[in-house]
mmCIF file of N, CA and C and ligand atoms in Angstrom:
data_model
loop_
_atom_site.group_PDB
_atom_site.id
_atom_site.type_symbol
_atom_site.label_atom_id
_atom_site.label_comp_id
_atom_site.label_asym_id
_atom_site.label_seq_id
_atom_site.Cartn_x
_atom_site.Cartn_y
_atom_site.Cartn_z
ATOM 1 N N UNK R 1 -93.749 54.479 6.246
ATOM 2 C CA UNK R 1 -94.735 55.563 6.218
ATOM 3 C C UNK R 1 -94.908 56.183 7.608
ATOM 4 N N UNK R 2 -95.068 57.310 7.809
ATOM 5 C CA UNK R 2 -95.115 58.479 9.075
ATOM 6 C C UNK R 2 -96.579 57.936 9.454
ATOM 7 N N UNK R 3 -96.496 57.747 10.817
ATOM 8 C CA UNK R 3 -97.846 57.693 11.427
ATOM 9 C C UNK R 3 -98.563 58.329 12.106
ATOM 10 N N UNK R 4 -99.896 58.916 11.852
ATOM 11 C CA UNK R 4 -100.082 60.320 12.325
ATOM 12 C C UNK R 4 -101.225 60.117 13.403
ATOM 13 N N UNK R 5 -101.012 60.296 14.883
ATOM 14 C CA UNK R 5 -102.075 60.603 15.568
ATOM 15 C C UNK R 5 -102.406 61.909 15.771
ATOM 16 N N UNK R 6 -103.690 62.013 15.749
ATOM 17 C CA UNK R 6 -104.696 63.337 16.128
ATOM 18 C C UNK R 6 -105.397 63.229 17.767
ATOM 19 N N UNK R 7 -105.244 64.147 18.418
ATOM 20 C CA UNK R 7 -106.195 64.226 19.514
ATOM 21 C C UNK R 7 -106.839 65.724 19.597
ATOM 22 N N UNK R 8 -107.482 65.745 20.839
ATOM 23 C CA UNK R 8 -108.573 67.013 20.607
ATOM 24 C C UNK R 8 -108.628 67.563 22.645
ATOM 25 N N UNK R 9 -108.346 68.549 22.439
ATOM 26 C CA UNK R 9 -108.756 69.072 23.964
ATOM 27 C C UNK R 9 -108.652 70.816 24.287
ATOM 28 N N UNK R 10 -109.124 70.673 25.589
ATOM 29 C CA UNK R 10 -109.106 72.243 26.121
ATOM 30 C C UNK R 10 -107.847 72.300 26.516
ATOM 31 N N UNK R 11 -107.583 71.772 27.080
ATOM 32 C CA UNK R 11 -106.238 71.759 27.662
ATOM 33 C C UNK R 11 -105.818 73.378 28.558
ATOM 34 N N UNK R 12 -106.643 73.227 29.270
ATOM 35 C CA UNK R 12 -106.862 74.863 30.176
ATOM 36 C C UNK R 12 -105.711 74.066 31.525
ATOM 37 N N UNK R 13 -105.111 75.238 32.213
ATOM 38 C CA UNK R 13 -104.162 75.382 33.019
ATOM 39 C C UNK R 13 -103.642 73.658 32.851
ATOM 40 N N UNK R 14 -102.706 74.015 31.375
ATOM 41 C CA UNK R 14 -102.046 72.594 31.308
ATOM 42 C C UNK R 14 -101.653 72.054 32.600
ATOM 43 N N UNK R 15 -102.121 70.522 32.765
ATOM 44 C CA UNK R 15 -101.477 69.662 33.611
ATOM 45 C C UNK R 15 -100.819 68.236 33.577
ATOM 46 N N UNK R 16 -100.637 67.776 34.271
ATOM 47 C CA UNK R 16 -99.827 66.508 34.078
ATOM 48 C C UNK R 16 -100.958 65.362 33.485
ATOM 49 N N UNK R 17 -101.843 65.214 34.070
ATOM 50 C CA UNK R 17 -102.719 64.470 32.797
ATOM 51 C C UNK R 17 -103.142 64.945 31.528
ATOM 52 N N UNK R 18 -102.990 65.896 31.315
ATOM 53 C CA UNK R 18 -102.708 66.242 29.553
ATOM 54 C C UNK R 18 -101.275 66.121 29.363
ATOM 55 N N UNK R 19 -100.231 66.212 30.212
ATOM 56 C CA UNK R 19 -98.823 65.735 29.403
ATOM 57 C C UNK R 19 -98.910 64.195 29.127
ATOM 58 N N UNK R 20 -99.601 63.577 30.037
ATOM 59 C CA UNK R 20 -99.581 62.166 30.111
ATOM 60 C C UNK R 20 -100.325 61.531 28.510
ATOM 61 N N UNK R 21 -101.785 61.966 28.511
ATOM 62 C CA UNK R 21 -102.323 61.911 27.291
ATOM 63 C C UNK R 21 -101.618 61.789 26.047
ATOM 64 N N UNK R 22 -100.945 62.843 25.901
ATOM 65 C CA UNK R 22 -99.833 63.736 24.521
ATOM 66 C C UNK R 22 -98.939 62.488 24.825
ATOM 67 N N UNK R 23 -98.363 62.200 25.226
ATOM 68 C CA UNK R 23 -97.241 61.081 25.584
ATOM 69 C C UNK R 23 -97.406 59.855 25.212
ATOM 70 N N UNK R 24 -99.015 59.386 25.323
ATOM 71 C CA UNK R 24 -99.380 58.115 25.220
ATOM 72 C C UNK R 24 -99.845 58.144 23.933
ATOM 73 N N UNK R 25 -100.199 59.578 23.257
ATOM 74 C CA UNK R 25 -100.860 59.133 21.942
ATOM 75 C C UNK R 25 -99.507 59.334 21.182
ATOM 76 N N UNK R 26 -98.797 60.303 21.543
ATOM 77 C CA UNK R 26 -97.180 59.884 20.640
ATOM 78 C C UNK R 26 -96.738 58.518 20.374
ATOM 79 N N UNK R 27 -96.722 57.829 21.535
ATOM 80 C CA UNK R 27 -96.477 56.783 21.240
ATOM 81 C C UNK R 27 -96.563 55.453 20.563
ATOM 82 N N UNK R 28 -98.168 55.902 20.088
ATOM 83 C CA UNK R 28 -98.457 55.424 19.100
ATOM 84 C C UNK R 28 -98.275 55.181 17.477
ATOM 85 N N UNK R 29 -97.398 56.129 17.219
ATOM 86 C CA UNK R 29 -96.703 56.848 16.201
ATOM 87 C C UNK R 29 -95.902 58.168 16.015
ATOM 88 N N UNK R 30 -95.554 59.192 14.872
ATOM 89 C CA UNK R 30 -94.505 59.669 14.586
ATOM 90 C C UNK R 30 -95.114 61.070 14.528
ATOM 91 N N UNK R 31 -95.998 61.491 14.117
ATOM 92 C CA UNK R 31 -96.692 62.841 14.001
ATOM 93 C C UNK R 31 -97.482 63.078 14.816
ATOM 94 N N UNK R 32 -97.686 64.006 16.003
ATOM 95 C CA UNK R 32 -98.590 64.326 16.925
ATOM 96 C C UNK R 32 -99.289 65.407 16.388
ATOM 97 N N UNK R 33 -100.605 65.291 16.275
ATOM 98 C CA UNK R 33 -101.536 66.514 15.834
ATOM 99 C C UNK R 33 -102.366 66.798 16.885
ATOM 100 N N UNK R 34 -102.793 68.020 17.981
ATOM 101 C CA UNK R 34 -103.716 68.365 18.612
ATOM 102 C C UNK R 34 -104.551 69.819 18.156
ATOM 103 N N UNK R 35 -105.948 69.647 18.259
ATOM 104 C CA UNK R 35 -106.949 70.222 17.960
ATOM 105 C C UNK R 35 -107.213 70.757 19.593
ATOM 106 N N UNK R 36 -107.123 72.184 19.596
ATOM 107 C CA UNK R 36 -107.083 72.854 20.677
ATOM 108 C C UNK R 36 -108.585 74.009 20.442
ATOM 109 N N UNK R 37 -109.413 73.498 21.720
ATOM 110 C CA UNK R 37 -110.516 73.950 21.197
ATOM 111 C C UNK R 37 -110.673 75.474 21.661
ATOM 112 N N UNK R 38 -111.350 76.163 21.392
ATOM 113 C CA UNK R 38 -111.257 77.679 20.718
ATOM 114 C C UNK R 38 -112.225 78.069 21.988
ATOM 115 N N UNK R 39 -111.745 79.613 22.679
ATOM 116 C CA UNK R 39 -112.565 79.715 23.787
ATOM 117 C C UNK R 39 -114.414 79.803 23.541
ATOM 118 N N UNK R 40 -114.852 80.294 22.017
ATOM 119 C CA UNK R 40 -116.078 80.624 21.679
ATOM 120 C C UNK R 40 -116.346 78.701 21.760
ATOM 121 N N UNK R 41 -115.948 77.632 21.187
ATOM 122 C CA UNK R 41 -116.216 75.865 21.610
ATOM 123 C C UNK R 41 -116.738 75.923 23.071
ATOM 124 N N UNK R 42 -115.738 76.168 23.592
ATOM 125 C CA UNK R 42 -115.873 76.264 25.348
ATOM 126 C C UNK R 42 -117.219 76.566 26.015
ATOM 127 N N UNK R 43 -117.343 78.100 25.516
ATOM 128 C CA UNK R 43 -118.620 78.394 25.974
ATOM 129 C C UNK R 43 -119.359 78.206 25.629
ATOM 130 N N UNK R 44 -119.440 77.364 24.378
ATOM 131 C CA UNK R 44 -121.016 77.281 23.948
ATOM 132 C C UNK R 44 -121.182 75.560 24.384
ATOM 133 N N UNK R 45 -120.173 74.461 25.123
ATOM 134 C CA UNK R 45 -120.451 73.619 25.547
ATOM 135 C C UNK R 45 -120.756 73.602 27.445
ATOM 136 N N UNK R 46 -119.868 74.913 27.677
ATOM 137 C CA UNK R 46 -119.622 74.638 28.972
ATOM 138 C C UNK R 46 -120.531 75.758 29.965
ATOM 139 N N UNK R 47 -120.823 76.848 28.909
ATOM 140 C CA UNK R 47 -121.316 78.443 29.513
ATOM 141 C C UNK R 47 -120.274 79.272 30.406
ATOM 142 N N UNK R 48 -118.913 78.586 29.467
ATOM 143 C CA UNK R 48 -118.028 79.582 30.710
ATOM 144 C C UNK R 48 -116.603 79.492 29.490
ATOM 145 N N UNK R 49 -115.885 80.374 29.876
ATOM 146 C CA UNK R 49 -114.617 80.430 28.991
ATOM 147 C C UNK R 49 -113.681 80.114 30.218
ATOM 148 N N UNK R 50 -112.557 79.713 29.312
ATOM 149 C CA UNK R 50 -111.387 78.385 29.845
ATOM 150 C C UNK R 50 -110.454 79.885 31.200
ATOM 151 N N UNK R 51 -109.926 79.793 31.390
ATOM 152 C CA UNK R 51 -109.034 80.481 32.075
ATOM 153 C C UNK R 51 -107.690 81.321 31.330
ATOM 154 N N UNK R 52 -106.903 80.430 30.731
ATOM 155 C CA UNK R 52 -106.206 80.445 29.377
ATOM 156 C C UNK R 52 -107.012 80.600 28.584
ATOM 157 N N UNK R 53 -106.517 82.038 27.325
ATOM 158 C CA UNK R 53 -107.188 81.982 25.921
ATOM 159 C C UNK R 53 -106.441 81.164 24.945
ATOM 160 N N UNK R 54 -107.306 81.038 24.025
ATOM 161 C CA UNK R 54 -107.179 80.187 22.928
ATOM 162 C C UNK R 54 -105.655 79.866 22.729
ATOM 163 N N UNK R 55 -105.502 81.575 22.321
ATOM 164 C CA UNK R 55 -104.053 81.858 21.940
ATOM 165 C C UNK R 55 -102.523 81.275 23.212
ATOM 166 N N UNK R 56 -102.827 81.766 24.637
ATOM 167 C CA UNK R 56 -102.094 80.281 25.245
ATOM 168 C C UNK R 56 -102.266 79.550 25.279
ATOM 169 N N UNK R 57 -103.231 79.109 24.964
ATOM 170 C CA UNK R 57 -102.912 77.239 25.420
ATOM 171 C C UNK R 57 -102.236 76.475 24.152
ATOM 172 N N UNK R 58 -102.760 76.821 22.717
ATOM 173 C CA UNK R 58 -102.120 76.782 21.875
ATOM 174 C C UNK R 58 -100.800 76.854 21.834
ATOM 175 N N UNK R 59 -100.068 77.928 22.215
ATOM 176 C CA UNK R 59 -98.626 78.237 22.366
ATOM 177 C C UNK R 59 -98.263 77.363 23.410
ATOM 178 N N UNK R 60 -98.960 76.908 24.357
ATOM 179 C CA UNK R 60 -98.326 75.918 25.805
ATOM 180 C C UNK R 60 -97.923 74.671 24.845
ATOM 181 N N UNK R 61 -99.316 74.069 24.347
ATOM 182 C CA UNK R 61 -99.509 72.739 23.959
ATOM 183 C C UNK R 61 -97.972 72.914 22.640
ATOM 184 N N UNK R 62 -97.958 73.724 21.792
ATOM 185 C CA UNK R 62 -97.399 73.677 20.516
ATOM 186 C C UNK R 62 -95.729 73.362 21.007
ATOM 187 N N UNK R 63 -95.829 74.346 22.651
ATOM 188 C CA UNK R 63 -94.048 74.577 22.927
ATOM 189 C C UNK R 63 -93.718 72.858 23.417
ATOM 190 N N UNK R 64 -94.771 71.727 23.508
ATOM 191 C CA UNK R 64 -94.265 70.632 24.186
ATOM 192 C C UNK R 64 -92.998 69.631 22.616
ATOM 193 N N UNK R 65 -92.479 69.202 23.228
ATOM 194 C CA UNK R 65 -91.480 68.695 21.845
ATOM 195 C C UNK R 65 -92.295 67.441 21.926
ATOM 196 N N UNK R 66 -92.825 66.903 22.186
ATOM 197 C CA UNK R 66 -93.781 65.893 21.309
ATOM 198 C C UNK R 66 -94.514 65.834 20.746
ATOM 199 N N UNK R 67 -94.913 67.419 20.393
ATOM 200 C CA UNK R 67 -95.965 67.869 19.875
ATOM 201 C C UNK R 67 -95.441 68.152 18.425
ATOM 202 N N UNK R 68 -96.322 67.935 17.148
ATOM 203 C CA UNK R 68 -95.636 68.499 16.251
ATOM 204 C C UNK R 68 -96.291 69.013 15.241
ATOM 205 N N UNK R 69 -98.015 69.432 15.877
ATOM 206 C CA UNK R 69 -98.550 70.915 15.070
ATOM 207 C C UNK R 69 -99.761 70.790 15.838
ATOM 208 N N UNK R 70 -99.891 72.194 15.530
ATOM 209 C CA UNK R 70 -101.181 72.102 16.740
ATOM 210 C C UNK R 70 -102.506 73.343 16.086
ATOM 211 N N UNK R 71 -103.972 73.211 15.835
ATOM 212 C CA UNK R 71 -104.359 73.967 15.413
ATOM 213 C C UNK R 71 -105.651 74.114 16.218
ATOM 214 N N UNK R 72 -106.603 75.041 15.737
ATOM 215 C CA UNK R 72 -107.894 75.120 16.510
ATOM 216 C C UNK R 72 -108.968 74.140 15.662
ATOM 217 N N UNK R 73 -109.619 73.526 17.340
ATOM 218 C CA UNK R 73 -111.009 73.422 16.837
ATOM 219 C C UNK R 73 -111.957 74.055 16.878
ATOM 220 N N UNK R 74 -112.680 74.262 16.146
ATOM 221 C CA UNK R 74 -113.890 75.671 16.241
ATOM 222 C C UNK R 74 -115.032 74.753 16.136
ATOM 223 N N UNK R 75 -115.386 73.708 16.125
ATOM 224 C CA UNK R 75 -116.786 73.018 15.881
ATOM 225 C C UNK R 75 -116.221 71.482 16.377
ATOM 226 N N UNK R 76 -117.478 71.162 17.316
ATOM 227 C CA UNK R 76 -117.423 69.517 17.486
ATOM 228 C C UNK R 76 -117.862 69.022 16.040
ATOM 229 N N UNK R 77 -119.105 69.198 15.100
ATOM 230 C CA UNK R 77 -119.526 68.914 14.429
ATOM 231 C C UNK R 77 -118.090 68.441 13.101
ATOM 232 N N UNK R 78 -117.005 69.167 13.253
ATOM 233 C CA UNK R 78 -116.316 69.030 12.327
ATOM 234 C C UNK R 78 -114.709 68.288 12.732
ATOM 235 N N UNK R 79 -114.943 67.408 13.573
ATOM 236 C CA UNK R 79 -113.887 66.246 14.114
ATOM 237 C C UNK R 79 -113.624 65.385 12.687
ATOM 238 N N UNK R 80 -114.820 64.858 12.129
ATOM 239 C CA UNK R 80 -114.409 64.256 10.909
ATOM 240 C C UNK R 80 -113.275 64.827 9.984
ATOM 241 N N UNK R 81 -114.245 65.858 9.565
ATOM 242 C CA UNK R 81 -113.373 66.619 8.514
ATOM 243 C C UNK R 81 -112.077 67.274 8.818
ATOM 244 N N UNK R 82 -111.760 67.643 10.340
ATOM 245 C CA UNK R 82 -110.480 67.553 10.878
ATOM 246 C C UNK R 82 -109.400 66.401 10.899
ATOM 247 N N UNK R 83 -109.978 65.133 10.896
ATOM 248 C CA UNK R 83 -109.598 63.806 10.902
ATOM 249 C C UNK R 83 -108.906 63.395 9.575
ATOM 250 N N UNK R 84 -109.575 63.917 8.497
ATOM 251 C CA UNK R 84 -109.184 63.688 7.040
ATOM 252 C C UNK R 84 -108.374 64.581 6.601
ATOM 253 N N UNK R 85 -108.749 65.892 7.267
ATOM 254 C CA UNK R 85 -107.920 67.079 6.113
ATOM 255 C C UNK R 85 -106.469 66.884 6.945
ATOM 256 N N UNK R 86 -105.781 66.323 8.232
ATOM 257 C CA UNK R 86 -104.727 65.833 8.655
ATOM 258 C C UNK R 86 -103.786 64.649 8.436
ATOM 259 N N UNK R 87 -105.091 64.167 7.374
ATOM 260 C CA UNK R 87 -104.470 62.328 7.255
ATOM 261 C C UNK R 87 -104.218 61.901 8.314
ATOM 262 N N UNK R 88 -105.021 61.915 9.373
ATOM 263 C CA UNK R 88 -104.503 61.134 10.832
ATOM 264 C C UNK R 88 -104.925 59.356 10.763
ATOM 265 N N UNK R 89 -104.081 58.571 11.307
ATOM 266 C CA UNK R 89 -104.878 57.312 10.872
ATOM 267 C C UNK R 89 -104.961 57.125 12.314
ATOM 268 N N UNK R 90 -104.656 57.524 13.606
ATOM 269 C CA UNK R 90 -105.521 57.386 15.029
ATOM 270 C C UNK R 90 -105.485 58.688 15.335
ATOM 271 N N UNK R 91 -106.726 58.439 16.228
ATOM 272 C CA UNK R 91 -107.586 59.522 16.698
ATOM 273 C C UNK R 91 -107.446 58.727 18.066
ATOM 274 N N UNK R 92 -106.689 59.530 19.563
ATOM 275 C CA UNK R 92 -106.623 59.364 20.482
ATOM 276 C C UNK R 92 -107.997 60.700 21.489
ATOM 277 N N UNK R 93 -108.226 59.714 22.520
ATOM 278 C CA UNK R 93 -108.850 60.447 23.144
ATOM 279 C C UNK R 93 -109.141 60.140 24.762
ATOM 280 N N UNK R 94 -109.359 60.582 25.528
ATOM 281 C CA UNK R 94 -109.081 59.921 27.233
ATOM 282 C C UNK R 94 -110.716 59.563 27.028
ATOM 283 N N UNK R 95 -110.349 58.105 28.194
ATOM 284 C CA UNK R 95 -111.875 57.427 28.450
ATOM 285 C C UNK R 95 -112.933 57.816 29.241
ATOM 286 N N UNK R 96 -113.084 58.982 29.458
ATOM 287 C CA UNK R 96 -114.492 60.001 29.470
ATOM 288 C C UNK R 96 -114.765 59.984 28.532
ATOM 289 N N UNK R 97 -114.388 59.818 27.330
ATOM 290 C CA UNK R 97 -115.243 60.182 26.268
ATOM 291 C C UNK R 97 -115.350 58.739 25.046
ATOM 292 N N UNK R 98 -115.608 57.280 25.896
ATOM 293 C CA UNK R 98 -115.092 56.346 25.463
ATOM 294 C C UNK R 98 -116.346 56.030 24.785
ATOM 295 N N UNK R 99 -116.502 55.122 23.663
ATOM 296 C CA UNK R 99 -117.216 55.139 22.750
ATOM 297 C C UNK R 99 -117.642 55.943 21.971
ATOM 298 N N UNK R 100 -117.277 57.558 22.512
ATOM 299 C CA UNK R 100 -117.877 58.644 21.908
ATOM 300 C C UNK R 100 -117.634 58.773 20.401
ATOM 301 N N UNK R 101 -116.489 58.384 20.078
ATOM 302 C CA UNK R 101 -115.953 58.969 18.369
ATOM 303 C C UNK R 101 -115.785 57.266 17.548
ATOM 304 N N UNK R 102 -116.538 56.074 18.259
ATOM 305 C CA UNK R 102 -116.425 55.010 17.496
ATOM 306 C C UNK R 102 -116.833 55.219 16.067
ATOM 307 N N UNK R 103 -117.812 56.223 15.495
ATOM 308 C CA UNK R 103 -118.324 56.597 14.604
ATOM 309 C C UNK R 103 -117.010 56.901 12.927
ATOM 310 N N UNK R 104 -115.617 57.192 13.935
ATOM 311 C CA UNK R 104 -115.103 57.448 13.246
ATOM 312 C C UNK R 104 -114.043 56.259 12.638
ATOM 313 N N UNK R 105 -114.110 55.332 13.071
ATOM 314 C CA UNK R 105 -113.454 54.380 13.179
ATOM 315 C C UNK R 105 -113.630 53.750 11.457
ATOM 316 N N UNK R 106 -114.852 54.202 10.800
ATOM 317 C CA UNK R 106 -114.470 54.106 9.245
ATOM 318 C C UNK R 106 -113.132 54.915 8.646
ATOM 319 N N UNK R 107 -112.995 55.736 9.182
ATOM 320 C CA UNK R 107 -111.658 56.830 8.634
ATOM 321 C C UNK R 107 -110.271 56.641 9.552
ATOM 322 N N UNK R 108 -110.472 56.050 10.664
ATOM 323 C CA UNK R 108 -109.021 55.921 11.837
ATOM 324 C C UNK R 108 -109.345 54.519 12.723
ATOM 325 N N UNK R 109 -108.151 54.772 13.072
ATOM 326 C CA UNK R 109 -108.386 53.786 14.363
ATOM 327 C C UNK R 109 -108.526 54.920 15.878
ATOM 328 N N UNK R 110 -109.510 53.995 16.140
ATOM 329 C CA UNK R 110 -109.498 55.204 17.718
ATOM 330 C C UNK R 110 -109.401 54.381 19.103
ATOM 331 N N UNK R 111 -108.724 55.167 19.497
ATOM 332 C CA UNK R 111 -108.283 54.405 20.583
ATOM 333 C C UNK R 111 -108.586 55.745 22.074
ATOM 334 N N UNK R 112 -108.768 55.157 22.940
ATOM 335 C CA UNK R 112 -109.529 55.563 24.467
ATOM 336 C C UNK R 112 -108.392 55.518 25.870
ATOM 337 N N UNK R 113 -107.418 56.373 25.874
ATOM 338 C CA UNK R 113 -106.794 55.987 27.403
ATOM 339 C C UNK R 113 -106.769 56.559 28.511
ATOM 340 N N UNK R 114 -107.478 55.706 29.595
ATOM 341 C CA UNK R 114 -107.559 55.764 30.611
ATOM 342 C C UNK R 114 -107.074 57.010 31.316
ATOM 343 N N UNK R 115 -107.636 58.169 32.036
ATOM 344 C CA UNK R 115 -107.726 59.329 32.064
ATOM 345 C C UNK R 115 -106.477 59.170 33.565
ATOM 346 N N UNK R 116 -105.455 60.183 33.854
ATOM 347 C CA UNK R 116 -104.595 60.069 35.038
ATOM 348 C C UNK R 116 -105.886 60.605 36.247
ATOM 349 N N UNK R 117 -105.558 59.846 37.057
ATOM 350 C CA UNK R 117 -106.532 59.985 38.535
ATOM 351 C C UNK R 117 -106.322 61.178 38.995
ATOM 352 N N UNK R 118 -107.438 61.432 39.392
ATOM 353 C CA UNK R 118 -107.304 63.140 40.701
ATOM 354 C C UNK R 118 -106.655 64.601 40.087
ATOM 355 N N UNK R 119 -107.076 64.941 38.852
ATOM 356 C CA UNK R 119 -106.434 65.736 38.365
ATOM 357 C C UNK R 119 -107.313 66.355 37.507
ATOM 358 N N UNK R 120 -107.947 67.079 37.347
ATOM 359 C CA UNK R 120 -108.113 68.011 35.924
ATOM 360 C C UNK R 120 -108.352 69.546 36.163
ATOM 361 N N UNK R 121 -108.387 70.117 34.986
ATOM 362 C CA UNK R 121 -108.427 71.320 34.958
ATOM 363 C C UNK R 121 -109.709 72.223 35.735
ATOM 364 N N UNK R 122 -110.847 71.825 35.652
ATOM 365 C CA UNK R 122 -112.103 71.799 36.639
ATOM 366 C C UNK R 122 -111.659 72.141 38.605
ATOM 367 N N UNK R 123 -110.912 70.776 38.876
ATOM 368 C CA UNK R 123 -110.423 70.576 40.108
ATOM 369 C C UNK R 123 -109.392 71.278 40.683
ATOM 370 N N UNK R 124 -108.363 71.743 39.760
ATOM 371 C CA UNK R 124 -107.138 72.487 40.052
ATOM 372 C C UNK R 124 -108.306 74.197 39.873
ATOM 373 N N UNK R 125 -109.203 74.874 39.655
ATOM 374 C CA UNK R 125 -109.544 75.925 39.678
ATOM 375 C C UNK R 125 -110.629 75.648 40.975
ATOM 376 N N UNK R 126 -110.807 74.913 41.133
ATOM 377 C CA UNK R 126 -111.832 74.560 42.534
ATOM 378 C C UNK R 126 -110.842 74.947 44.061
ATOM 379 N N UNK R 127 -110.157 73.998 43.869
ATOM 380 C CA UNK R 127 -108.816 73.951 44.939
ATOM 381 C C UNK R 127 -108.195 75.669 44.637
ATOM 382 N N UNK R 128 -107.998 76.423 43.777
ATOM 383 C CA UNK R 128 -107.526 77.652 43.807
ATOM 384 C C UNK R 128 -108.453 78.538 44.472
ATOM 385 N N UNK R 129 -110.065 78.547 44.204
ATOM 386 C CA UNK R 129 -111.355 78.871 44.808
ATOM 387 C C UNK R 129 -111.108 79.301 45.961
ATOM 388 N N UNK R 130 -110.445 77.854 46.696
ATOM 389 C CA UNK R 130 -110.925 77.637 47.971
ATOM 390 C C UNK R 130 -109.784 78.090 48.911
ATOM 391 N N UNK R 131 -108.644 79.045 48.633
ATOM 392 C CA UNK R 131 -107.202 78.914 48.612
ATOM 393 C C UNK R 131 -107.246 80.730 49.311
ATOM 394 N N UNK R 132 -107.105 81.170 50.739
ATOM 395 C CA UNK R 132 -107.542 82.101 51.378
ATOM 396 C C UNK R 132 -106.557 83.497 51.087
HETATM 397 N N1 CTP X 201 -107.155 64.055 30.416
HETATM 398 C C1 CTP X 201 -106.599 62.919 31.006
HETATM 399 N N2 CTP X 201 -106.456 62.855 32.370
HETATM 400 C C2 CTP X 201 -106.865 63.887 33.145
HETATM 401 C C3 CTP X 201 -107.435 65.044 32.568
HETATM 402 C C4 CTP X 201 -107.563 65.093 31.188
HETATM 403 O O1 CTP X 201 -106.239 61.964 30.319
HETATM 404 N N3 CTP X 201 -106.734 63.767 34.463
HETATM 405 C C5 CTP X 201 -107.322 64.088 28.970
HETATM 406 C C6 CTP X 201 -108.791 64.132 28.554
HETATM 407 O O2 CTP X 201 -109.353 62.831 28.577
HETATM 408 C C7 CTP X 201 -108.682 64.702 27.149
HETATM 409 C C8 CTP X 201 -107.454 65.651 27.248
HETATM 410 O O3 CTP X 201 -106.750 65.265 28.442
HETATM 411 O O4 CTP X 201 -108.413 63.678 26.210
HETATM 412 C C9 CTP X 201 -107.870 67.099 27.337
HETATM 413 O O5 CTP X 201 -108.814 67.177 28.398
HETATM 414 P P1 CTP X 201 -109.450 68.515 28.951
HETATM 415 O O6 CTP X 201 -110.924 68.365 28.952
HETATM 416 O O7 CTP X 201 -108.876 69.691 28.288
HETATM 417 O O8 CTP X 201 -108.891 68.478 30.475
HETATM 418 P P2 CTP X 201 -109.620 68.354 31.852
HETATM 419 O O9 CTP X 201 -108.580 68.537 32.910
HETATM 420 O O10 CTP X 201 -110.435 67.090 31.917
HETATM 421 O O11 CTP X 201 -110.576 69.635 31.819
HETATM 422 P P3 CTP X 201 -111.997 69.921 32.524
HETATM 423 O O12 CTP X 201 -111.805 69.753 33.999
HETATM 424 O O13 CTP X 201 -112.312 71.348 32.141
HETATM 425 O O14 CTP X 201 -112.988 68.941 31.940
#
């Protein structure tokens, strides 16, 4: 039987700790599913839209070959029902957000990995900021 992990992110000015992520939850099995959250998600968690729209990052994340479908999330509220209508049986997610989705662990296994050091999308637009 095909084993399907699901993960979930912004994935704004893809970087090497989101290739790393995608890599580690592949490895867990045979179907990679990512939920690429939608710039209207963004702002209504963050008060700011991503850098990349929806529509690239989608096309970034979709062009990786370990990837093997990729759709939007438009609601945190609806991770569950994303979870089921994919048949995913893990739900990967980096450990910032560890314990966060134990809730789901009636429907998947979820698993938490360890986020790559000194890197995210936040920090790489800080460092551009500051760049004369
Ligand atoms: N991620 C990771 N290591 C990093 C950065 C991100 O493992 N250094 C993981 C996150 O834990 C998440 C996924 O990549 O599971 C998508 O994260 P996202 O929030 O889009 O990336 P960040 O770079 O953390 O973005 P931001 O700075 O806007 O929070």
């Amino acid at each position: 039987m095909i084993k399907k992990i699901i993960t979930f992110g912004t994935f704004d000015l893809l970087h090497v700790g989101h290739l790393n992520i995608l890599e580690r939850a592949k490895s867990l099995g045979d179907y990679l599913i990512v939920g690429v959250s939608t710039d209207e998600l963004n702002y209504s968690k963050k008060a700011k839209f991503p850098i990349y729209s929806q529509e690239e990052r989608k096309t970034l994340i979709n062009a990786l070959k370990i990837v093997d479908e990729v759709f939007f999330e438009e609601s945190l509220e609806l991770k569950r029902s994303y979870i089921l209508k994919h048949k995913a049986d893990t739900l990967v997610m980096g450990d910032d957000w560890a314990g966060k989705f134990d809730e789901f662990n009636d429907i998947c296994e979820v698993v938490y990995f360890p986020r790559t050091p000194s890197i995210s999308s936040t920090e790489i637009i800080e460092i551009v900021k500051k760049i004369k």
